[in-house]
Coordinates of C-alpha atoms in Angstrom, one line a residue:
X1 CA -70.5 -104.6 12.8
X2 CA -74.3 -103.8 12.5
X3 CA -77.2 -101.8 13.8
X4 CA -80.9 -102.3 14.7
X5 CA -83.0 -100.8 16.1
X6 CA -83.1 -101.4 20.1
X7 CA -86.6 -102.8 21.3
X8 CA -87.9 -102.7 25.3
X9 CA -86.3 -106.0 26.8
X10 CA -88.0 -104.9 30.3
X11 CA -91.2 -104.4 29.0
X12 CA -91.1 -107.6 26.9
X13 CA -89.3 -109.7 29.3
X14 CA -91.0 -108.1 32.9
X15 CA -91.3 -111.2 34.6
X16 CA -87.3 -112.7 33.5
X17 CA -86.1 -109.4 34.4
X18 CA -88.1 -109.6 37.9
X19 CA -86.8 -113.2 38.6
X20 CA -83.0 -111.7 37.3
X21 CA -82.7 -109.0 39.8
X22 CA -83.9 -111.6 42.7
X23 CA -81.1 -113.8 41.4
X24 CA -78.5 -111.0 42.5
X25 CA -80.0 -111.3 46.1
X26 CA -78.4 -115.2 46.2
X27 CA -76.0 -115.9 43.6
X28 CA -72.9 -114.2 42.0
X29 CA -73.6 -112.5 38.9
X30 CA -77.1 -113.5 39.4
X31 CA -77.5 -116.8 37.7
X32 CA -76.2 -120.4 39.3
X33 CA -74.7 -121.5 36.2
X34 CA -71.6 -120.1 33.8
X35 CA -73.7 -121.3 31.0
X36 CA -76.7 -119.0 31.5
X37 CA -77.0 -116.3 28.7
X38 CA -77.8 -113.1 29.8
X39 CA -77.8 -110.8 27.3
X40 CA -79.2 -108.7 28.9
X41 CA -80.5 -110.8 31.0
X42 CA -81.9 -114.9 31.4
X43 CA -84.8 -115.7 29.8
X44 CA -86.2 -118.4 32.7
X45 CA -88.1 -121.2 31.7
X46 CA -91.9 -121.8 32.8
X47 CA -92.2 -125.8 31.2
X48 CA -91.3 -127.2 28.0
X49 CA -93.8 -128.9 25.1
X50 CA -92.2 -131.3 23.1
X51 CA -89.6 -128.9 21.0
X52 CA -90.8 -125.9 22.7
X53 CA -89.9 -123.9 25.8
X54 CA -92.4 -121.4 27.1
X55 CA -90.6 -118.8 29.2
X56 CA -92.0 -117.3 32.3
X57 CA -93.4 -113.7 29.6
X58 CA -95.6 -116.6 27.9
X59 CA -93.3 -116.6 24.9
X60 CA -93.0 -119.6 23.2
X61 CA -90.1 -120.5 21.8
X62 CA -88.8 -123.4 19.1
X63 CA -85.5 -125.0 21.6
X64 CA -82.4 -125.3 19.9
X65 CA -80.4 -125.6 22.9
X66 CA -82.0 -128.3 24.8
X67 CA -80.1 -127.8 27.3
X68 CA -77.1 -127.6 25.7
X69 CA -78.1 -130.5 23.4
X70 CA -79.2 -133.2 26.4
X71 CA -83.2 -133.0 25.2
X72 CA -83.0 -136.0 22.2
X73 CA -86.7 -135.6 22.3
X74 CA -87.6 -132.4 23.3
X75 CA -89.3 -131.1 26.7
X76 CA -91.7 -133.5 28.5
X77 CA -91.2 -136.5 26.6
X78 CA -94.3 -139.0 27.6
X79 CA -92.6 -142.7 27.9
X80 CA -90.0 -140.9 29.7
X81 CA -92.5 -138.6 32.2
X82 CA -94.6 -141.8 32.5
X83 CA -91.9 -144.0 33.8
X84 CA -90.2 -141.9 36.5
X85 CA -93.6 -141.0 37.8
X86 CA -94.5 -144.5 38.2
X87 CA -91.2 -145.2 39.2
X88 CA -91.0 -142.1 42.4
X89 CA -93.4 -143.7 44.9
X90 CA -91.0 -146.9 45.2
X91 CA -87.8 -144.5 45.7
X92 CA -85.1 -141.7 44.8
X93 CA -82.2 -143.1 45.6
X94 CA -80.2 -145.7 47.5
X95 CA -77.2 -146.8 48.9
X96 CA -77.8 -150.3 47.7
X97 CA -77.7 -151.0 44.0
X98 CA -80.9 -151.4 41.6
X99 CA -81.7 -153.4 38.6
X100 CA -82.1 -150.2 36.9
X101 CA -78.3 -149.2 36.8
X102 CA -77.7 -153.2 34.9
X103 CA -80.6 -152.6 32.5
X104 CA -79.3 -149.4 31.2
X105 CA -75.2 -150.4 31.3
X106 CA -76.6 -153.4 29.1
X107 CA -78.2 -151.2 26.6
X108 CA -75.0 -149.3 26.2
X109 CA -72.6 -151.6 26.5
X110 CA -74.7 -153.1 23.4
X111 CA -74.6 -150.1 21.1
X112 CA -71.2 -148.9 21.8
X113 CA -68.6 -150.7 20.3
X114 CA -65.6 -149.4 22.3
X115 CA -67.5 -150.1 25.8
X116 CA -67.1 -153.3 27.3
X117 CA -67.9 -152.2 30.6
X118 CA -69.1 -148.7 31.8
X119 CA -69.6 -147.1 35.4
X120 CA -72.2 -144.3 36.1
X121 CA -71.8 -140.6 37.8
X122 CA -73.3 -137.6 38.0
X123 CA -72.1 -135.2 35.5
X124 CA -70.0 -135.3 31.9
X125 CA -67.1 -133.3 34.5
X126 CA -66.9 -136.4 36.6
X127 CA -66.8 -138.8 33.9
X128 CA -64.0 -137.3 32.3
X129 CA -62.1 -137.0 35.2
X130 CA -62.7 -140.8 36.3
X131 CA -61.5 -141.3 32.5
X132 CA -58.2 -139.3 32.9
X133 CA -57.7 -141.2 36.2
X134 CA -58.7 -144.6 34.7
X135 CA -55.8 -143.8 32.3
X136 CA -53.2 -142.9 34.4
X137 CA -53.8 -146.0 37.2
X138 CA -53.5 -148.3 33.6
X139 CA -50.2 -146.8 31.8
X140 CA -48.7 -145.5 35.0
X141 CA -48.1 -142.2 33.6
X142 CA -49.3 -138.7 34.5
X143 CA -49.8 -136.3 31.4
X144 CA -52.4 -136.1 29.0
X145 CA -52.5 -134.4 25.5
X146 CA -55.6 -132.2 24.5
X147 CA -57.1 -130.5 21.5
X148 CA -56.6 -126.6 21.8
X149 CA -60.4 -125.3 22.1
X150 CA -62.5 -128.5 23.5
X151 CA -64.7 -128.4 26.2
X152 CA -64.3 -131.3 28.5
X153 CA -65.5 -130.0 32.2
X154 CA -64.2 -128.4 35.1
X155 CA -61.6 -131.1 36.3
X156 CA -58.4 -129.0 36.9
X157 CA -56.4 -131.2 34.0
X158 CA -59.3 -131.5 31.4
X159 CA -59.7 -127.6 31.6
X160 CA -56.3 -126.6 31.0
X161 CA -55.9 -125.7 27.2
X162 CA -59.7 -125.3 26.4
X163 CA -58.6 -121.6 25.7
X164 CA -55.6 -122.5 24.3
X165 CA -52.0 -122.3 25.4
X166 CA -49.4 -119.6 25.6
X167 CA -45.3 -119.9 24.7
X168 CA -42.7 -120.6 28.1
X169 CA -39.5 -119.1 27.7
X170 CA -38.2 -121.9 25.2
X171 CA -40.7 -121.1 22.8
X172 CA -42.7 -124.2 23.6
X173 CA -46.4 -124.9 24.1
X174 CA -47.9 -124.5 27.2
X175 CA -51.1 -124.7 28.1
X176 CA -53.1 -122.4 29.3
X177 CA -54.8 -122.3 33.1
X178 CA -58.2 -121.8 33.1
X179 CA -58.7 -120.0 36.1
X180 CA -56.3 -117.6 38.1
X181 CA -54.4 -119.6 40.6
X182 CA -54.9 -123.1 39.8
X183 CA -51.9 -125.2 40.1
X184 CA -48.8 -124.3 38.0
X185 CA -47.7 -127.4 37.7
X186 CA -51.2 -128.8 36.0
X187 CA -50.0 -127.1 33.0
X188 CA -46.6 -128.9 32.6
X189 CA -49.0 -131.8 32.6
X190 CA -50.8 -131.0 29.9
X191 CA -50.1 -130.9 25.9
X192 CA -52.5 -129.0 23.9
X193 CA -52.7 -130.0 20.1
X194 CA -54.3 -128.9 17.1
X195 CA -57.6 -130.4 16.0
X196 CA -56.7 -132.2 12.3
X197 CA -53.1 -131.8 12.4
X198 CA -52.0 -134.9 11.7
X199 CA -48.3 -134.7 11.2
X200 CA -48.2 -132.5 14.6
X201 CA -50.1 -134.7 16.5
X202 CA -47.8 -137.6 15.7
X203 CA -44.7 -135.5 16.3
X204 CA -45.5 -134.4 19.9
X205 CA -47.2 -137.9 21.0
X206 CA -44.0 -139.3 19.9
X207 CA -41.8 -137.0 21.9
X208 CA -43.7 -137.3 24.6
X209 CA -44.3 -140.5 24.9
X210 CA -43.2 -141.9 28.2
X211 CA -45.3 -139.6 30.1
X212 CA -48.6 -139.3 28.8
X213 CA -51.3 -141.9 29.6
X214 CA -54.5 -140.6 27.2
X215 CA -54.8 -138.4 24.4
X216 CA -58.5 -136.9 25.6
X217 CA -60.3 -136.1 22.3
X218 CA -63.9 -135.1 21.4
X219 CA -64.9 -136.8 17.6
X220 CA -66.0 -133.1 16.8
X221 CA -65.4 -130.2 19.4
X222 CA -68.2 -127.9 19.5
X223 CA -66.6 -124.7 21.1
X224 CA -63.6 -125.6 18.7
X225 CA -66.4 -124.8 15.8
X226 CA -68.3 -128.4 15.8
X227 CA -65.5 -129.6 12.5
X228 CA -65.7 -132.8 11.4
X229 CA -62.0 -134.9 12.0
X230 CA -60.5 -136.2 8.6
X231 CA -59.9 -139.5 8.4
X232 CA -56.1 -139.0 8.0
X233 CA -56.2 -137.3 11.2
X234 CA -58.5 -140.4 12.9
X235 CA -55.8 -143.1 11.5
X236 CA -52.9 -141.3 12.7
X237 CA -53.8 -140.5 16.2
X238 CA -55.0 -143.8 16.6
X239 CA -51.6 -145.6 14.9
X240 CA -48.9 -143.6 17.0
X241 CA -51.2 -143.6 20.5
X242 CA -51.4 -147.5 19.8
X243 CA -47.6 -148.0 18.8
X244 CA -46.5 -145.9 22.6
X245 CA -49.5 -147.2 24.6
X246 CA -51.3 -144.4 24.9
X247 CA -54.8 -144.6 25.6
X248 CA -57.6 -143.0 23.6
X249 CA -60.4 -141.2 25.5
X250 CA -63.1 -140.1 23.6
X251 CA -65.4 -137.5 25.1
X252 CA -68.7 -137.7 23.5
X253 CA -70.8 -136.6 26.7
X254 CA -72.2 -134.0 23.9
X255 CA -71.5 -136.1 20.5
X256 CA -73.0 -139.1 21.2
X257 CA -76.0 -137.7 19.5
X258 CA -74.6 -138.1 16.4
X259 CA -75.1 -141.7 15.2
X260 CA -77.1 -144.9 17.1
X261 CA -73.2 -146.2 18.0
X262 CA -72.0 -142.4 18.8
X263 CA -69.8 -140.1 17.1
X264 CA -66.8 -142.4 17.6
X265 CA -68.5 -145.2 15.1
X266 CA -69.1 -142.6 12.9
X267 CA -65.9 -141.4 12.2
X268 CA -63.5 -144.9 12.5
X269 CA -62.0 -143.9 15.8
X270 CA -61.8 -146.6 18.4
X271 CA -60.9 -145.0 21.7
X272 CA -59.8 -146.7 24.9
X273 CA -62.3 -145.4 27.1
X274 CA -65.5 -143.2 25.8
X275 CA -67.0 -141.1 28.0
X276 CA -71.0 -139.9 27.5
X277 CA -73.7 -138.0 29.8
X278 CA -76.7 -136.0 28.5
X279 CA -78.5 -137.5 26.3
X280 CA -78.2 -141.1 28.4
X281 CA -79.6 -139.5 31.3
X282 CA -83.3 -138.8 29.7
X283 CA -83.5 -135.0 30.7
X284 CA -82.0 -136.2 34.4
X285 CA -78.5 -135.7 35.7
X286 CA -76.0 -138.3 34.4
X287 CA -72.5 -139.2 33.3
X288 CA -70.4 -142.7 32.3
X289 CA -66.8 -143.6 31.6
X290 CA -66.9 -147.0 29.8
X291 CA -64.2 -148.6 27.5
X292 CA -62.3 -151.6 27.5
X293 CA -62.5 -154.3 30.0
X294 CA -58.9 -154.4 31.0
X295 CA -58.5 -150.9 31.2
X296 CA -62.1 -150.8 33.3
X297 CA -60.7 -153.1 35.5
X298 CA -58.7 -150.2 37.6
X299 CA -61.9 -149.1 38.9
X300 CA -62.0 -152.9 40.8
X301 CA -62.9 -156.9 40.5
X302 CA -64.1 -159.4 42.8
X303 CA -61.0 -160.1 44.6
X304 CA -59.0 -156.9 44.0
X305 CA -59.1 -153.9 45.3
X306 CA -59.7 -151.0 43.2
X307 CA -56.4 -148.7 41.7
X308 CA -58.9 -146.1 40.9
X309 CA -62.0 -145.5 43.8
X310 CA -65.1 -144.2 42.1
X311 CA -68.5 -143.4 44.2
X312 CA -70.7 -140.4 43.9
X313 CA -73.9 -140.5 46.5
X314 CA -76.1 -139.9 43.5
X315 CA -74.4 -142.0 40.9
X316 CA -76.7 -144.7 39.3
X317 CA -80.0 -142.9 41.0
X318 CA -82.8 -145.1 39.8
X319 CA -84.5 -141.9 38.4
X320 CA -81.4 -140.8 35.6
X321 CA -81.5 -144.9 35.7
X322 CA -85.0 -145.3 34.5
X323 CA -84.9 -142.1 33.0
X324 CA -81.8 -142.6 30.3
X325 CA -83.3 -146.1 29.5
X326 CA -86.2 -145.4 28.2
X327 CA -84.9 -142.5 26.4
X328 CA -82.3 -144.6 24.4
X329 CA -84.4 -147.2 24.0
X330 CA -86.8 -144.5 21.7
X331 CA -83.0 -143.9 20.5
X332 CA -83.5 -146.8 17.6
X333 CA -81.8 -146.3 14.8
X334 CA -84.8 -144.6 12.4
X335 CA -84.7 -142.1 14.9
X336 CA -81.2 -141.2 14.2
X337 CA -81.8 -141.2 10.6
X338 CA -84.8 -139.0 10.8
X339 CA -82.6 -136.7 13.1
X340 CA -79.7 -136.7 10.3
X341 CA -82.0 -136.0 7.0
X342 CA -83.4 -132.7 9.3
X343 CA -80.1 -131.7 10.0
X344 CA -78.9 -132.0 6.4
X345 CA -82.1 -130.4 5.5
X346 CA -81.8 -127.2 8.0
X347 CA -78.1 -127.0 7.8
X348 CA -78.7 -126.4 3.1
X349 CA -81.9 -124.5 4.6
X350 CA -79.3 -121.9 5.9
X351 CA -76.5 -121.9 3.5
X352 CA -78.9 -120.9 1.3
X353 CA -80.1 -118.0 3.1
X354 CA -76.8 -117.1 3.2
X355 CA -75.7 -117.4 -0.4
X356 CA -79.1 -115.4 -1.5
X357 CA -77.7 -112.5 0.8
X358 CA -74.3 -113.0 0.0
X359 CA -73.6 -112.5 4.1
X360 CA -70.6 -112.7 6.4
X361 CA -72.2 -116.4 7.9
X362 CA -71.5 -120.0 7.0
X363 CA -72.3 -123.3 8.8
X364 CA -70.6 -126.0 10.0
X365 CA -72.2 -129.9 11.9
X366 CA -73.2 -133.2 11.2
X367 CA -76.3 -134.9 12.5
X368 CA -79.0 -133.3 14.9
X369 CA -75.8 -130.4 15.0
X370 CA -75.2 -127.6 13.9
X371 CA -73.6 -124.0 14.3
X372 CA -73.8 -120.7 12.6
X373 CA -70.5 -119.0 12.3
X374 CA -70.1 -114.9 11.4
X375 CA -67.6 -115.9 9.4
X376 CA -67.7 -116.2 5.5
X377 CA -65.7 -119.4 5.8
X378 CA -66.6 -122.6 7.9
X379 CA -63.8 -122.2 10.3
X380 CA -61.2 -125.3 9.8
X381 CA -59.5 -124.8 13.2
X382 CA -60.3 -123.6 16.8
X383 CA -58.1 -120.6 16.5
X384 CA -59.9 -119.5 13.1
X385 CA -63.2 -120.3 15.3
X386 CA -62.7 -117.6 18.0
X387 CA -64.5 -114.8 17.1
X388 CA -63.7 -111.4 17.1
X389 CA -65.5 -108.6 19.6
X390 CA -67.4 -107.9 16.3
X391 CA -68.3 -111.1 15.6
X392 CA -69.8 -111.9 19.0
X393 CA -71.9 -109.1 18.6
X394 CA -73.6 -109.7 15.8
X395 CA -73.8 -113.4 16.9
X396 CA -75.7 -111.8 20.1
X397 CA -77.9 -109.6 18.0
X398 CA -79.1 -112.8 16.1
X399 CA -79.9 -114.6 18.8
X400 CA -82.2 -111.8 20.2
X401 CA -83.4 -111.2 17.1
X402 CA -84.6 -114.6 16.6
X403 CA -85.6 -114.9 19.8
X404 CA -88.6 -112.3 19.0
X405 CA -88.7 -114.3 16.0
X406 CA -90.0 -117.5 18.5
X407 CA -86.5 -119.0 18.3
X408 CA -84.1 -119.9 20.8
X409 CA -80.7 -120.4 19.4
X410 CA -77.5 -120.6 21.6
X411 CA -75.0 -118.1 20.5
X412 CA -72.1 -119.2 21.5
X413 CA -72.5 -122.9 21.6
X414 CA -73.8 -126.1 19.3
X415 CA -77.5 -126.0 18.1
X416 CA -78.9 -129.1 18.0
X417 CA -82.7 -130.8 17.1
X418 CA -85.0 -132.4 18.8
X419 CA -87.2 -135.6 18.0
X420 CA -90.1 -133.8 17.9
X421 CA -89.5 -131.2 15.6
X422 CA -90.8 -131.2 12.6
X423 CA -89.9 -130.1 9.1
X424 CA -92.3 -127.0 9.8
X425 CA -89.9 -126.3 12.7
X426 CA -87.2 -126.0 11.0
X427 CA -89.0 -124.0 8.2
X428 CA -89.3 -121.5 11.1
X429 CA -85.6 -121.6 12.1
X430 CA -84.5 -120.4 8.0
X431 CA -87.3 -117.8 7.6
X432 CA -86.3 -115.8 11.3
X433 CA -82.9 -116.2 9.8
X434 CA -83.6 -115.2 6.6
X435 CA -85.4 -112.1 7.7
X436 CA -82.4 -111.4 10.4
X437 CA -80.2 -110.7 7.4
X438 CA -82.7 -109.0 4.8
X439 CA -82.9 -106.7 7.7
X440 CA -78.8 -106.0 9.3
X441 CA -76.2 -104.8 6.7
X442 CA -72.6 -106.0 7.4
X443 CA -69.6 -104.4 7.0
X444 CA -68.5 -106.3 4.3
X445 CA -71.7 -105.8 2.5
X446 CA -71.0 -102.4 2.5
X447 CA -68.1 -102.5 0.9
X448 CA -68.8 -103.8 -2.0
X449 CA -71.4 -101.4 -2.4

């Protein structure tokens, strides 16, 4: 635990705090999204400039969330602002298709090497569940396994074990609802697995064989602690899913960030299907399942109807269209370099701070991602991930500390950079944090005192 001294949020935050207590007026809790932090209240947004957000109090604050990692180049990004204005006079959206959905499936049906063919929707949520049903329609079967801790959307079957599972009367895993009163029987449906247990993994896809379609996997599960996959893990999972016809679906709707092919090239895993979103959208609403052409074939052909029907009255909008093309176009490859070298940089940036106060914190990542983790050992599994009350409080009094600092870091989610930062930028990020701990004691500082 720690102690600071306690500052005047409402004096500091007036206008945030006048917009919060509107909020109550018209939506539970206040806030229109789960996501929102509100400790002790929202900080809400007046624009964004480049890697910056300047909230509605005039503060202006270095973005590491980017909403929730989506901003590859920061607020406002001109080719990007440019196009969709030009683009707005001519149309929104359609019923009829546009040569902007082709331009964009071309792009990323030519970067990704697991995506022959790729349809569009509206959100990450949607585009795993298209996946999941993709997978059933192709191997016929209804179950799907899952790594305990991984966030993959609000889909009934995708949510079930992202907090884990619990033991049934037999002692075996069962995984665990994520809302009171969904369906029962969802969870039957469901196998939740350990993240980088190899020889478990290829136990319980083996005994289960005959009824699961996909084993749904993100390359490197940020609410599981953002770990890195070992390639013993990668190999196996991909040998026994291939030997019972199980289909790999990769879920990099947040990952894809982490390399010009995605986080799947990066570590050697070749999935079925891939799902992506955020980033692709250029700061606009977006989602895709792509993957294989035969397996991609259940959402329809020419002269057959479709096993899996897939709409969505805003999917392939010429605005997330336009919008996620020329994004990833800027995308090139340099850019993903630069993006790695700052990561590396900020991410030795902080473990030094952290060795030089011999504190409680250690970092894990790859890429433009990272997290900080109250714990004086990266985390190798989502259970060692979950923090403790104490934990989360001092993870909380971080991030408002280095939000007077000028900072805006997530605390309970992946950081992430933005094109426009700069190495001064991140500079910024290790001094707040370095002063953050010059200034808190921990418990385990104390005593060794």
């Amino acid at each position: 635990m720690l102690t600071e001294p306690a500052d005047d949020e409402e004096l500091v935050h007036s206008r945030s705090v006048d917009l919060y207590q509107r909020g109550h007026a018209v939506f539970p809790g206040g806030v229109t999204r789960a996501t929102i932090d509100k400790d002790p209240h929202p900080i809400y947004a007046a624009r964004g400039e480049g890697a910056y957000l300047v909230d509605v109090d005039d503060a202006r604050l270095l973005d590491l969330n980017n909403n929730f990692t989506t901003l590859l180049h920061g607020h406002g990004y001109d080719p990007v602002m440019e196009a969709v204005s030009a683009l707005l006079s001519t149309g929104t959206c359609f019923s009829n298709p546009t040569r902007h959905e082709i331009a964009l499936a071309e792009l990323l049906t030519s970067r990704l090497p697991s995506v022959d063919r790729i349809r569009f929707v509206n959100t990450g949520t949607e585009a795993v569940m298209f996946a999941i049903k993709a997978a059933r329609a192709f191997t016929g079967r209804s179950a799907i396994a899952r790594f305990a801790g991984a966030y993959h959307g609000a889909y009934d079957w995708a949510e079930a074990g992202q907090n884990g599972f619990e033991a049934d009367d037999a002692g075996r895993r069962k995984a665990r609802l994520a809302y009171q009163g969904a369906p029962s029987a969802v969870a039957s449906d469901v196998l939740v697995l350990d993240f980088n247990d190899a020889d478990a993994v290829e136990d319980a896809l083996t005994a289960n064989a005959d009824r699961l379609a996909a084993v749904l996997i993100d390359p490197m599960p940020s609410r599981a602690g953002l770990i890195a996959p070992t390639q013993d893990f990668i190999d196996r999972l991909t040998t026994v899913a291939g030997r019972h016809g199980i289909l790999i679906i990769a879920d990099e709707v947040l990952n894809l960030r982490q390399s010009f092919a995605g986080a799947s090239a990066r570590y050697g895993l070749k999935p079925d299907l891939l799902v992506a979103g955020k980033i692709i959208g250029g700061g606009f609403p977006i989602g895709a399942v792509g993957g294989r052409a035969n397996v991609m074939a259940v959402f329809g052909g020419d002269r057959r109807s479709p096993l899996v029907s897939q709409g969505g009255t805003f999917s392939a909008n010429p605005v997330s269209m336009v919008a996620g093309r020329v994004a990833m176009e800027a995308a090139t490859p340099e850019m993903f370099d630069r993006l790695e070298q700052q990561g590396d940089r900020l991410r030795e940036q902080l473990a030094q701070v952290i060795r030089k106060h011999r504190a409680p914190f250690s970092v894990t990542g790859a890429a433009s991602l990272f997290r900080l983790h109250p714990k004086p050992e990266p985390p190798r599994s989502w259970a060692a991930a979950v923090q403790t009350p104490g934990e989360v409080a001092t993870m909380r009094s971080l991030s408002r500390f280095l939000r007077d600092e000028g900072v805006l870091l997530p605390h309970d989610a992946a950081a992430c950079l933005s094109s426009p930062m700069t190495d001064a930028d991140l500079d910024l990020m290790a001094a707040a944090f370095d002063k953050f701990l010059a200034n808190h004691r921990f418990a385990s500082q104390e005593a060794q005192l």
